[in-house]
PDB file of N, CA and C in Angstrom:
ATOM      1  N   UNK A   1     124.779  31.229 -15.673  1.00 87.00           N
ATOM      2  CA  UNK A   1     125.094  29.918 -15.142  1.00 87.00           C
ATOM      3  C   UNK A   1     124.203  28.844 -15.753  1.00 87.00           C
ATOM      4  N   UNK A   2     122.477  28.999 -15.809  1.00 92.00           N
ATOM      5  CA  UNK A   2     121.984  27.919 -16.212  1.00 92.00           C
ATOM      6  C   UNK A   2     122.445  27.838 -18.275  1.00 92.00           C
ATOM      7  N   UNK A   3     122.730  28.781 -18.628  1.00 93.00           N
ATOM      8  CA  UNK A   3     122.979  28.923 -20.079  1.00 93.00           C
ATOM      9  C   UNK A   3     124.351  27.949 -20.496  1.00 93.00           C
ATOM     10  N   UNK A   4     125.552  27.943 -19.507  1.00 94.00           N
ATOM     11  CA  UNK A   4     126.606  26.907 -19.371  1.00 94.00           C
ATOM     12  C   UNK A   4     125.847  25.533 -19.603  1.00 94.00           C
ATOM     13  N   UNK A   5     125.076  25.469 -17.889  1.00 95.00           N
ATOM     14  CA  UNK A   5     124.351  23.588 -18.055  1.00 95.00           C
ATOM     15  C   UNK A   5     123.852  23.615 -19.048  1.00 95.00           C
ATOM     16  N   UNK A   6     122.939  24.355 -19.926  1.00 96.00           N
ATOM     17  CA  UNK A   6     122.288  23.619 -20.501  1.00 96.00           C
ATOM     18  C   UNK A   6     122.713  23.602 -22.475  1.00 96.00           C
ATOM     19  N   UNK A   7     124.250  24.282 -22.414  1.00 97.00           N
ATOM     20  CA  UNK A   7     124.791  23.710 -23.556  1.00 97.00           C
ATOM     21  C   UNK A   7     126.005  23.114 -23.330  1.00 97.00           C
ATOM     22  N   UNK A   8     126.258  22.704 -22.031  1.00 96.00           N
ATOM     23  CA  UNK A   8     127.181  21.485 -21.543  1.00 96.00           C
ATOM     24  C   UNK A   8     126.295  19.994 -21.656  1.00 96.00           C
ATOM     25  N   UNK A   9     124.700  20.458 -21.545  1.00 97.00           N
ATOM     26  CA  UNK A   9     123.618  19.854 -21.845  1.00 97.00           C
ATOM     27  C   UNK A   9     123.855  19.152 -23.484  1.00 97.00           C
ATOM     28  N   UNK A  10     123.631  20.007 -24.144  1.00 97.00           N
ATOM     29  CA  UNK A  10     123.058  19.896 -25.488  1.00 97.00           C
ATOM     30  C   UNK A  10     124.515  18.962 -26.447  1.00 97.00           C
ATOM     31  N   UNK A  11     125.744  19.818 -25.941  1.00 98.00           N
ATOM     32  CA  UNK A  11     127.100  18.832 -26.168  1.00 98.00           C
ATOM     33  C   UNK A  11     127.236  17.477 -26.723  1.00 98.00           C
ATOM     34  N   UNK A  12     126.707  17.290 -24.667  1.00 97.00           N
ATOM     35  CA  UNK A  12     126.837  15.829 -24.578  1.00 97.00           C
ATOM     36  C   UNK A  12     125.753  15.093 -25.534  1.00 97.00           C
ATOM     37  N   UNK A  13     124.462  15.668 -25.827  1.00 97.00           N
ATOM     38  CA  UNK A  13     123.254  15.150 -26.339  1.00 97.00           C
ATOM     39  C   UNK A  13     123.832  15.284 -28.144  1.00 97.00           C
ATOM     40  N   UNK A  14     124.320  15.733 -28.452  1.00 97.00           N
ATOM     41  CA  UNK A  14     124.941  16.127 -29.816  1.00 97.00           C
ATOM     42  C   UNK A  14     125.825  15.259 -29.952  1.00 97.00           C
ATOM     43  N   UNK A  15     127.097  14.520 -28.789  1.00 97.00           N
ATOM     44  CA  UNK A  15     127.830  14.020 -29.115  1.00 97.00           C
ATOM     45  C   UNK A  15     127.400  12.419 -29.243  1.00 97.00           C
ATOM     46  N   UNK A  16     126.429  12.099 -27.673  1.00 97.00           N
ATOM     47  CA  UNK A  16     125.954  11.038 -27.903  1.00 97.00           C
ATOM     48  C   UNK A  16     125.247  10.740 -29.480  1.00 97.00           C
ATOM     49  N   UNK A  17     123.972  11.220 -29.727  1.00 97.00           N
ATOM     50  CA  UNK A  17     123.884  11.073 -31.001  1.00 97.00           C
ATOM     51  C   UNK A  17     124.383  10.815 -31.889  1.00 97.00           C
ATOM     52  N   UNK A  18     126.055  11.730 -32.419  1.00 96.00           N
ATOM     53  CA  UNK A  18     126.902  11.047 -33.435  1.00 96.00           C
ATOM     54  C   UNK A  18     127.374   9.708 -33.031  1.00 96.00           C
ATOM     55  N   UNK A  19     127.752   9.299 -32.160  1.00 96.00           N
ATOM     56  CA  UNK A  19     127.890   8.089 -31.381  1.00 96.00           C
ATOM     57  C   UNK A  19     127.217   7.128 -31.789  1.00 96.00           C
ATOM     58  N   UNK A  20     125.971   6.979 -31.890  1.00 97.00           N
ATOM     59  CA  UNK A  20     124.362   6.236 -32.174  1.00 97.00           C
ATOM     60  C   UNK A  20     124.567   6.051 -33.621  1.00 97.00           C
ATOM     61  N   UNK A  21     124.879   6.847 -34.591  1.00 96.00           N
ATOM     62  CA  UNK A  21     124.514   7.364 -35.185  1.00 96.00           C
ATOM     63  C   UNK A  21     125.952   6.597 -36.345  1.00 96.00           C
ATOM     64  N   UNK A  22     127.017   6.435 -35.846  1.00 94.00           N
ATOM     65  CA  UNK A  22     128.262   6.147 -36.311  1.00 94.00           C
ATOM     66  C   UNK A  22     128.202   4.535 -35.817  1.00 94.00           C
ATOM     67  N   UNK A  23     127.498   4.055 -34.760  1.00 96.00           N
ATOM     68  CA  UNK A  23     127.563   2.278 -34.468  1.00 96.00           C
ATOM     69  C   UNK A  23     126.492   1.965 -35.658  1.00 96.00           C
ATOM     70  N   UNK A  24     125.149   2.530 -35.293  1.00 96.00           N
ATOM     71  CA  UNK A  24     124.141   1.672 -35.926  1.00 96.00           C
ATOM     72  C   UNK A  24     124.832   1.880 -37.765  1.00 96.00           C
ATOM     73  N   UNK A  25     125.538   2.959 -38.198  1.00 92.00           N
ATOM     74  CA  UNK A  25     125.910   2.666 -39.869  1.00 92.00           C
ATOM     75  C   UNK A  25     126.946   1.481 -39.685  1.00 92.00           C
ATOM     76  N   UNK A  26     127.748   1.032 -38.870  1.00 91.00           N
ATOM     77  CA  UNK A  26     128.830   0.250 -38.633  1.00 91.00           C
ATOM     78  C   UNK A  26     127.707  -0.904 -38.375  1.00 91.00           C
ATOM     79  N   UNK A  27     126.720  -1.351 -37.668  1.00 93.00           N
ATOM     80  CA  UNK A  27     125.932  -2.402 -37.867  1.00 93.00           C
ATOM     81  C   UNK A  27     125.358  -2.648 -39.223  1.00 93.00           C
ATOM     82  N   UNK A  28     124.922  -1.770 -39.877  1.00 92.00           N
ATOM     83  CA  UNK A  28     124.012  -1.812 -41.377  1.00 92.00           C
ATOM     84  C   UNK A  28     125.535  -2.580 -42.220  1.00 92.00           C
ATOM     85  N   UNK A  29     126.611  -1.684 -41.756  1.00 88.00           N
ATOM     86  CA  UNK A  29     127.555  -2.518 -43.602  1.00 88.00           C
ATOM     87  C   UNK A  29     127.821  -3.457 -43.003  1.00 88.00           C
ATOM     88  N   UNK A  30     127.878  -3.974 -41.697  1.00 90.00           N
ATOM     89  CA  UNK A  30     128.552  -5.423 -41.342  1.00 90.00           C
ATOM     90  C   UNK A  30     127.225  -6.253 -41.716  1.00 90.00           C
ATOM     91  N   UNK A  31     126.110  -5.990 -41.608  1.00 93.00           N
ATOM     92  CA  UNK A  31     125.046  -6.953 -42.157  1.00 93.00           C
ATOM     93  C   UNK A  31     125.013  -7.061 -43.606  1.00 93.00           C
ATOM     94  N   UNK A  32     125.169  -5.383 -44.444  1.00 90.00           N
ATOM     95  CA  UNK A  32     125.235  -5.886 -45.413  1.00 90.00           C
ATOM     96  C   UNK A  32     126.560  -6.035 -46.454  1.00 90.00           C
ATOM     97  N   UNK A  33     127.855  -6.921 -45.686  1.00 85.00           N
ATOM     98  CA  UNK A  33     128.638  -7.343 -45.817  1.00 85.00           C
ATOM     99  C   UNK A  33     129.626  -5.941 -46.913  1.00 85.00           C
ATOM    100  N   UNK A  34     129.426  -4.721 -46.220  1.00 83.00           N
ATOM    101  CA  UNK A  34     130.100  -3.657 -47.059  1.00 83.00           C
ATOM    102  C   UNK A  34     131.723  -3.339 -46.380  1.00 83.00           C
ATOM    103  N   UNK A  35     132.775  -3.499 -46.968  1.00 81.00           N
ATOM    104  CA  UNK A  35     134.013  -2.987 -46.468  1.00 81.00           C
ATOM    105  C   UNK A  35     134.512  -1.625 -46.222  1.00 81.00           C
ATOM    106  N   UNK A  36     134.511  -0.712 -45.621  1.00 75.00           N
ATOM    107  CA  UNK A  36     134.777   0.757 -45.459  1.00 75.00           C
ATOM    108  C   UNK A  36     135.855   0.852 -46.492  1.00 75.00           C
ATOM    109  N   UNK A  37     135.793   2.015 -47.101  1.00 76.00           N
ATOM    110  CA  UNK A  37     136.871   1.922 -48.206  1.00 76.00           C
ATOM    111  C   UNK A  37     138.177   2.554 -47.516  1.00 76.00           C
ATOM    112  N   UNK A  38     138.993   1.731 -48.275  1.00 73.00           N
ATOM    113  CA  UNK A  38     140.211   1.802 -47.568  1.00 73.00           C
ATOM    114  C   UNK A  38     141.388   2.398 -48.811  1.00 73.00           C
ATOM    115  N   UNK A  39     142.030   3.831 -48.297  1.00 71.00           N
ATOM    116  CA  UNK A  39     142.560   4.602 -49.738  1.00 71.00           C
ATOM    117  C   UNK A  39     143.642   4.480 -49.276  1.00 71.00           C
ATOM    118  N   UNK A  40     144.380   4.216 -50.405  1.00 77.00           N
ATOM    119  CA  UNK A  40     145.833   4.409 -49.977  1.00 77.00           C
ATOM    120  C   UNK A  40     146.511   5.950 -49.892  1.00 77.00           C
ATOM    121  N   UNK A  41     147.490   5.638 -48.930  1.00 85.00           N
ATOM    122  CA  UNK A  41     148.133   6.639 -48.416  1.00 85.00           C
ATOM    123  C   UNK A  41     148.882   7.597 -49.062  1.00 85.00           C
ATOM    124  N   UNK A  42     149.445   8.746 -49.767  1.00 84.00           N
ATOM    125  CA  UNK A  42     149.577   9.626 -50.447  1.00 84.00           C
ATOM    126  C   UNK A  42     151.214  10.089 -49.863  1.00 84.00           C
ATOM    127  N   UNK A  43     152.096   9.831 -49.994  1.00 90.00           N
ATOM    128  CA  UNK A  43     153.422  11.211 -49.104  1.00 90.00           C
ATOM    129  C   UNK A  43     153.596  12.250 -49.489  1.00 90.00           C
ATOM    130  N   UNK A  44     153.475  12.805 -49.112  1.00 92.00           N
ATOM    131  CA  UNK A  44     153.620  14.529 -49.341  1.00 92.00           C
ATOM    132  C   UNK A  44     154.716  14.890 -50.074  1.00 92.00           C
ATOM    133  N   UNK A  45     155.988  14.052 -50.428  1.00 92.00           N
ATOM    134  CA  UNK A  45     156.242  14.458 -51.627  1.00 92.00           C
ATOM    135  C   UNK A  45     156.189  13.982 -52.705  1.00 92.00           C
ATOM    136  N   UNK A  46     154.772  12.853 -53.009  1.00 91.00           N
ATOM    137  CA  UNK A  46     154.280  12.547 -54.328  1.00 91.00           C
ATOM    138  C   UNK A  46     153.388  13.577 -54.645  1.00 91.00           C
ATOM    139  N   UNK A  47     153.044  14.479 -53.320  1.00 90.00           N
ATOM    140  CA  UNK A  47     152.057  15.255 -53.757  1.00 90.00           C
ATOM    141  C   UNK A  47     152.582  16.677 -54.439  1.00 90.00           C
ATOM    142  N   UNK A  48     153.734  16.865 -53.652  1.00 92.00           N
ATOM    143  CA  UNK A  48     154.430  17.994 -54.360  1.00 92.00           C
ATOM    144  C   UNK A  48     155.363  17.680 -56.163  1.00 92.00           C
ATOM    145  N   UNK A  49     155.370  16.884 -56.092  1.00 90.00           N
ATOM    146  CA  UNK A  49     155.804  16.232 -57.409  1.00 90.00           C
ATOM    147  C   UNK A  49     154.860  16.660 -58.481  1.00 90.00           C
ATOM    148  N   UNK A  50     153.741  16.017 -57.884  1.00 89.00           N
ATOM    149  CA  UNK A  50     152.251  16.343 -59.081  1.00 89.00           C
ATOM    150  C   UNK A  50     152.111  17.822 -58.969  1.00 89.00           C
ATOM    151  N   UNK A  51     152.437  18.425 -57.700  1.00 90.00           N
ATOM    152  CA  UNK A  51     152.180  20.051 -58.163  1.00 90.00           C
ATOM    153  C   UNK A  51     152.876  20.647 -59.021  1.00 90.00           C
ATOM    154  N   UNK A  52     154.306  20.398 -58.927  1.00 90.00           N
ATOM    155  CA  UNK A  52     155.364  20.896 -59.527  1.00 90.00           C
ATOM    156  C   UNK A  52     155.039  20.703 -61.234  1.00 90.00           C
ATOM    157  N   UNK A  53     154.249  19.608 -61.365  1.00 88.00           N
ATOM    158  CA  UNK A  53     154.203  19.129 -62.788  1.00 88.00           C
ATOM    159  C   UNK A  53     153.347  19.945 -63.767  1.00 88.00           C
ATOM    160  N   UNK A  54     152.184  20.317 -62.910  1.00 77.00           N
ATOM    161  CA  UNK A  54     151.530  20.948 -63.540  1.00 77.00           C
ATOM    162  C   UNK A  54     151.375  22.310 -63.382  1.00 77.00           C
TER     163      UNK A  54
END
């Protein structure tokens, strides 16, 4: 039972962290004016096209 709490414990402490961890990089590029790169989208049958090709 205490082995449950205390990695129902560790979870939440793991998840918060990525949390922290994913704002403060989202504060750094908005200060230093960086755009998340943004890829364009792929359809699955341009992708099978290129397989077929080669």
């Amino acid at each position: 039972m205490v082995w449950f709490v205390l990695i129902g414990l560790w979870m939440v402490y793991v998840a918060f962290s990525l949390s922290t961890i994913k704002h403060k990089l989202n504060l750094i590029m908005k200060h230093l004016k960086i755009e998340p790169e943004k890829r364009p989208k792929v359809s699955n049958e341009e992708i099978e096209k290129e397989l077929e090709q080669r």
